[in-house]
C-alpha positions in Angstrom: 0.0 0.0 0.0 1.0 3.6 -1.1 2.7 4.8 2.3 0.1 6.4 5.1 2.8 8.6 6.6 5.0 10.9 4.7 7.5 12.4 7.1 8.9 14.5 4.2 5.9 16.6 4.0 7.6 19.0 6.9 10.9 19.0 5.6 9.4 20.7 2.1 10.0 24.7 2.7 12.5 26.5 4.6 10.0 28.2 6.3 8.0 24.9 7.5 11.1 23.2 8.5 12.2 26.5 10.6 8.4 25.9 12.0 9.0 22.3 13.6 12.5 22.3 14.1 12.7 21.2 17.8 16.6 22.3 18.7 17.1 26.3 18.6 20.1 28.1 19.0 20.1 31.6 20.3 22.9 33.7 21.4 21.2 33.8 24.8 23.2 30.4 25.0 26.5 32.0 24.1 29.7 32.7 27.1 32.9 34.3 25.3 36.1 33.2 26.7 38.9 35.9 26.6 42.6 36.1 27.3 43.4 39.3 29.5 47.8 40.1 29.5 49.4 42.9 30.6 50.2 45.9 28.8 48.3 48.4 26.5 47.4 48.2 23.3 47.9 44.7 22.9 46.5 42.2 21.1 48.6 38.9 19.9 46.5 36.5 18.3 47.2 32.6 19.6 49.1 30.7 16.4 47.1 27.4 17.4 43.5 29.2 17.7 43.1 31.7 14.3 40.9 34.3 15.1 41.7 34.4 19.1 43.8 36.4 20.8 45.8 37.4 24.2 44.4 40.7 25.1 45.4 44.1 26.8 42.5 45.3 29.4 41.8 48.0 27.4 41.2 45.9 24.3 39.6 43.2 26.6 36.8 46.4 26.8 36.5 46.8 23.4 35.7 43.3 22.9 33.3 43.3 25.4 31.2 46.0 24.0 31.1 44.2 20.7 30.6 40.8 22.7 27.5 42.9 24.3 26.4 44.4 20.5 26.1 41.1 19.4 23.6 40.0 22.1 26.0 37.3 23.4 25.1 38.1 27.4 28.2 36.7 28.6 32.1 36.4 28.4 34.3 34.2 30.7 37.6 36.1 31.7 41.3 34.0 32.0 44.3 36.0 32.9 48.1 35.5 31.9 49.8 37.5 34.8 53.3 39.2 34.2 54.8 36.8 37.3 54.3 33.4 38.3 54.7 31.4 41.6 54.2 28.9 43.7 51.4 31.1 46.2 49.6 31.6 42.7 49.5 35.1 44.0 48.4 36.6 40.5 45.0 34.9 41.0 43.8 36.2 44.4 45.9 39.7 44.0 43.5 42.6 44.1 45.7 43.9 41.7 45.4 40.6 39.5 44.6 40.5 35.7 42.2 39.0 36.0 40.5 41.2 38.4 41.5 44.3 37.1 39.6 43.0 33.7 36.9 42.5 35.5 36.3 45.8 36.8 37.2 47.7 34.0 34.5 45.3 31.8 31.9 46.2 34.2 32.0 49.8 34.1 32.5 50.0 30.5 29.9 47.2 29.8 27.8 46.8 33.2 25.0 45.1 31.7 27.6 41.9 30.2 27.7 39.3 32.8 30.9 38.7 33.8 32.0 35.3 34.7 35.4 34.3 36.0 37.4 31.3 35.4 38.5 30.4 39.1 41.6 28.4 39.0 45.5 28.3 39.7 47.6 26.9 36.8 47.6 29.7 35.0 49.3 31.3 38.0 51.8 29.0 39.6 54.9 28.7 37.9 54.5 24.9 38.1 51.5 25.2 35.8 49.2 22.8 38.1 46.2 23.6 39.6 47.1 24.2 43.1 50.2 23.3 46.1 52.0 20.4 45.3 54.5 18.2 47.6 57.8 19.6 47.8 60.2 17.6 45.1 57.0 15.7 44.2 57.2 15.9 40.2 54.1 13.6 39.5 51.4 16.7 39.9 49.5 15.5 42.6 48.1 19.0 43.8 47.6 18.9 47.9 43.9 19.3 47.9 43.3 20.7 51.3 45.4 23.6 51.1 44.6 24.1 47.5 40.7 25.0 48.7 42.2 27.6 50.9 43.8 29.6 47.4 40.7 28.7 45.9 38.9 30.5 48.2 41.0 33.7 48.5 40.5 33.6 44.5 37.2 33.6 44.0 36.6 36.5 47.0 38.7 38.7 45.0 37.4 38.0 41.8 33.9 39.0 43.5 34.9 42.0 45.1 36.8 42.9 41.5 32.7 42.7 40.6 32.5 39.5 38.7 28.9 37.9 38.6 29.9 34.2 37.9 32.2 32.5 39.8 33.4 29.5 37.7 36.0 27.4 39.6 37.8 24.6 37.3 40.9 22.5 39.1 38.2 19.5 39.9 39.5 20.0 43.6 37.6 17.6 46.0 35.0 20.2 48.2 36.2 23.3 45.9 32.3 23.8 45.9 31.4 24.4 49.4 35.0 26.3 50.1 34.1 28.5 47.7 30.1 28.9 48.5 31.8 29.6 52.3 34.2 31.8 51.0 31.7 34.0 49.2 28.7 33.7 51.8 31.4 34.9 54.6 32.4 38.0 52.5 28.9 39.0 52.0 28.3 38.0 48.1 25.8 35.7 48.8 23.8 36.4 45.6 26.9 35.8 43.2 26.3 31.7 41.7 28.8 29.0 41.0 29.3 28.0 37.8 31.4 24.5 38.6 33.3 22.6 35.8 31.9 19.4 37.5 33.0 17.0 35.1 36.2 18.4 33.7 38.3 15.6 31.9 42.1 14.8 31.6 41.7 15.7 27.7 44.1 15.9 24.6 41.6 18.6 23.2 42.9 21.2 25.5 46.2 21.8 23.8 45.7 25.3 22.0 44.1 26.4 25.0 47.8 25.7 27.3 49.2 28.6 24.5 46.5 30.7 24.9 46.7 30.5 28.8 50.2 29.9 29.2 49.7 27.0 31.3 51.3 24.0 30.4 52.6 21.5 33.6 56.4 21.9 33.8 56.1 18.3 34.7 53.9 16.0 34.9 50.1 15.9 33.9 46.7 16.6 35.5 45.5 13.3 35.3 45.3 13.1 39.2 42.4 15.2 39.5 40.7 15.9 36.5 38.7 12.6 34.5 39.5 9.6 33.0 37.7 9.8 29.8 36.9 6.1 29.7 34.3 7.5 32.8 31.1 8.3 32.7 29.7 7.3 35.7 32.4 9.0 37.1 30.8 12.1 36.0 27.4 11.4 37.4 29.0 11.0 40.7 30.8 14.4 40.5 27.9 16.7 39.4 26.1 15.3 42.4 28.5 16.1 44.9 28.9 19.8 43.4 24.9 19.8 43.7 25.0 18.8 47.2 27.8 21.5 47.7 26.2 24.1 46.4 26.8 24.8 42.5 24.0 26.5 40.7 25.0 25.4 37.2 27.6 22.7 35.9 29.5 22.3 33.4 31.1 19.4 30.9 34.5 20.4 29.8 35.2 19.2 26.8 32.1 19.1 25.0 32.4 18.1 21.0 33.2 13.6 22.3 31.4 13.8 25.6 28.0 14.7 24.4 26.9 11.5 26.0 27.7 13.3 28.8 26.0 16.4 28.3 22.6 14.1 28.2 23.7 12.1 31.1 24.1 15.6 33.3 21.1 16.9 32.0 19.0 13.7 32.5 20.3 13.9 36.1 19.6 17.8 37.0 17.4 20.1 36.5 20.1 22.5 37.0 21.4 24.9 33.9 24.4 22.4 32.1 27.0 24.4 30.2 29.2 22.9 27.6 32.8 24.2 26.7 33.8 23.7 23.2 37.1 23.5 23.6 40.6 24.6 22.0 41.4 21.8 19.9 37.4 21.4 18.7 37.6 24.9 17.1 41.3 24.8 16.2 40.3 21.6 14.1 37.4 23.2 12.9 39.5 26.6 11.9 42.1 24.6 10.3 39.4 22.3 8.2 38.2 25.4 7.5 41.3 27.7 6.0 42.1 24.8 4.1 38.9 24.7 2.1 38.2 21.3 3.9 34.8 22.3 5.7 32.1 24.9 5.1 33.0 26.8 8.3 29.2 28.4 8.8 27.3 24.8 8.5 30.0 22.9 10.3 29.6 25.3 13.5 26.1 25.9 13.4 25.3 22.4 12.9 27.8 21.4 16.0 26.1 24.0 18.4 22.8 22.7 17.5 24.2 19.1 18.4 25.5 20.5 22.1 21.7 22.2 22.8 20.5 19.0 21.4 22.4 17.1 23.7 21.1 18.9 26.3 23.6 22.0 26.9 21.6 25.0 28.0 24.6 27.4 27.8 28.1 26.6 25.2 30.8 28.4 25.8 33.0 28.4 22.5 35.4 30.3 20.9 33.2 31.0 17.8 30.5 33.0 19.4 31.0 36.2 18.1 30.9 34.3 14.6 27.7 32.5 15.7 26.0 35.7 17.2 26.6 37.5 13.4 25.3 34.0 11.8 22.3 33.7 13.6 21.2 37.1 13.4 21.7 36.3 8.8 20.8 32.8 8.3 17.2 31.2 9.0 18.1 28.0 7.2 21.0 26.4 9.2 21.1 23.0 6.9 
């Protein structure tokens, strides 16, 4: 018999399949990471990452007002300080980069929210994310008296005027040291954004030029994932639920999408995913080669994150995606 049901019928016009189309991506999802350095007038784009750069604070405000243009309601801030050390005193400084970013973004732009990457490696001059043993060149970071840095980091990031507080070394109780660190200052109101399942990933390379934060020795395989776990990750997000976090995260994003669903199956909390350094440096690459079509290969994989579940990506391609959107009503 001729067939009853003819699923083609809403995939005939643009327009129709714009109608039904049950994934949406909006630059409401969108969180801009930039690279704040010291200096002025300074902008050196990252040779692994086309199109990204290590900025000066006053070009860090310029981007952030054409971030904000765009409708993208969100950057996340990382800092390269002039010195390193083993205090990771460029992190928790007042005088930090990263806090001096911060409030220079806020009263240029006061309406972009502001979230702060709240880790260490990019400030010791170990490159791990925390204290480790003295002569102990495995990087096991001392977990207990990392908190304390953790802590101190994320007050100062507040008082800088931050409105996201995103810690990411996968510390054991970095959740509730932080919450207490906050709550005791008086920034009760300002919510944790935890990278709750942050793996031990290859995909991070570009990223360790862009930060300057490569392990002198070592790896970080002692406290972030195994990718072979999954259930693993389940058991994390829980704990940083019971602790306190008001969003998660998955860190990398582009092969843990099984992930993603997993997290968001398990919350109802907002799940962020970070598409990573080496997922756009592939893509970039494909791309200036003639490889890829750049557009429908990025649009397509941010539709696959929201699909999977992600409520919020944050990806190096947003200000591309933001002047996309706003062209194109046929993504495919």
């Amino acid at each position: 018999m001729f067939p009853t049901h003819r699923p083609r019928r809403l995939r005939s016009h643009p327009q129709l399949r714009r109608m039904v189309r049950e994934t949406v991506v909006s630059t409401n999802d969108l969180i801009y990471p930039l690279f704040a350095v010291p200096g002025e007038g300074v902008a050196e784009e990252v040779k692994s990452m086309p199109g990204v750069y290590q900025l000066s604070i006053d070009k860090i405000v310029e981007e952030a007002k054409e971030v904000y243009d765009l409708g993208i309601p969100s950057i996340i801030l990382f800092g390269i300080p002039d010195t390193k050390d083993t205090e990771a005193t460029g992190a928790w400084h007042d005088c930090g980069i990263v806090q001096k970013a911060t409030t220079a973004v806020k009263e240029a732009v006061p309406d972009l929210i502001v979230t702060v990457d709240t880790c260490l490696c990019e400030y010791t001059d170990h490159g791990h994310c925390g204290y480790l043993e003295v002569g102990d060149l495995s990087g096991r970071v001392l977990n207990d008296p990392t908190l304390e840095l953790l802590k101190k980091t994320a007050v100062s990031q507040a008082q800088a005027g931050a409105d996201i507080i995103a810690p990411s070394g996968m510390m054991d109780g970095f959740v509730t040291a932080i919450r207490e660190g906050l709550d005791a200052a008086g920034f009760t109101n300002i919510p944790i954004m935890s990278y709750a399942a942050k793996y031990a990933s290859a995909y991070y390379g570009p990223f360790r030029d862009a930060a300057d934060s490569a392990p002198q020795f070592g790896d970080r395989r002692t406290y972030q994932m195994d990718p072979s776990n999954s259930r693993e990750a389940l058991k994390e997000i829980a704990l940083d639920i019971d602790e306190g976090a008001d969003m998660l995260m998955v860190k990398p994003a582009l092969a843990y999408m099984d992930i993603i669903r997993q997290v968001k199956d398990a919350t109802d909390l907002p799940v962020a995913a970070y598409n990573v350094s080496g997922e756009y440096s592939m893509v970039k690459a494909a791309a200036l080669n003639g490889w890829i079509d750049e557009q429908k290969v990025v649009l397509e994989t941010m539709t696959s994150f929201k699909r999977s579940g992600a409520d919020l990506i944050l990806t190096y391609h947003a200000k591309d995606v933001a002047r996309w959107l706003d062209k194109v009503n046929t993504i495919f």
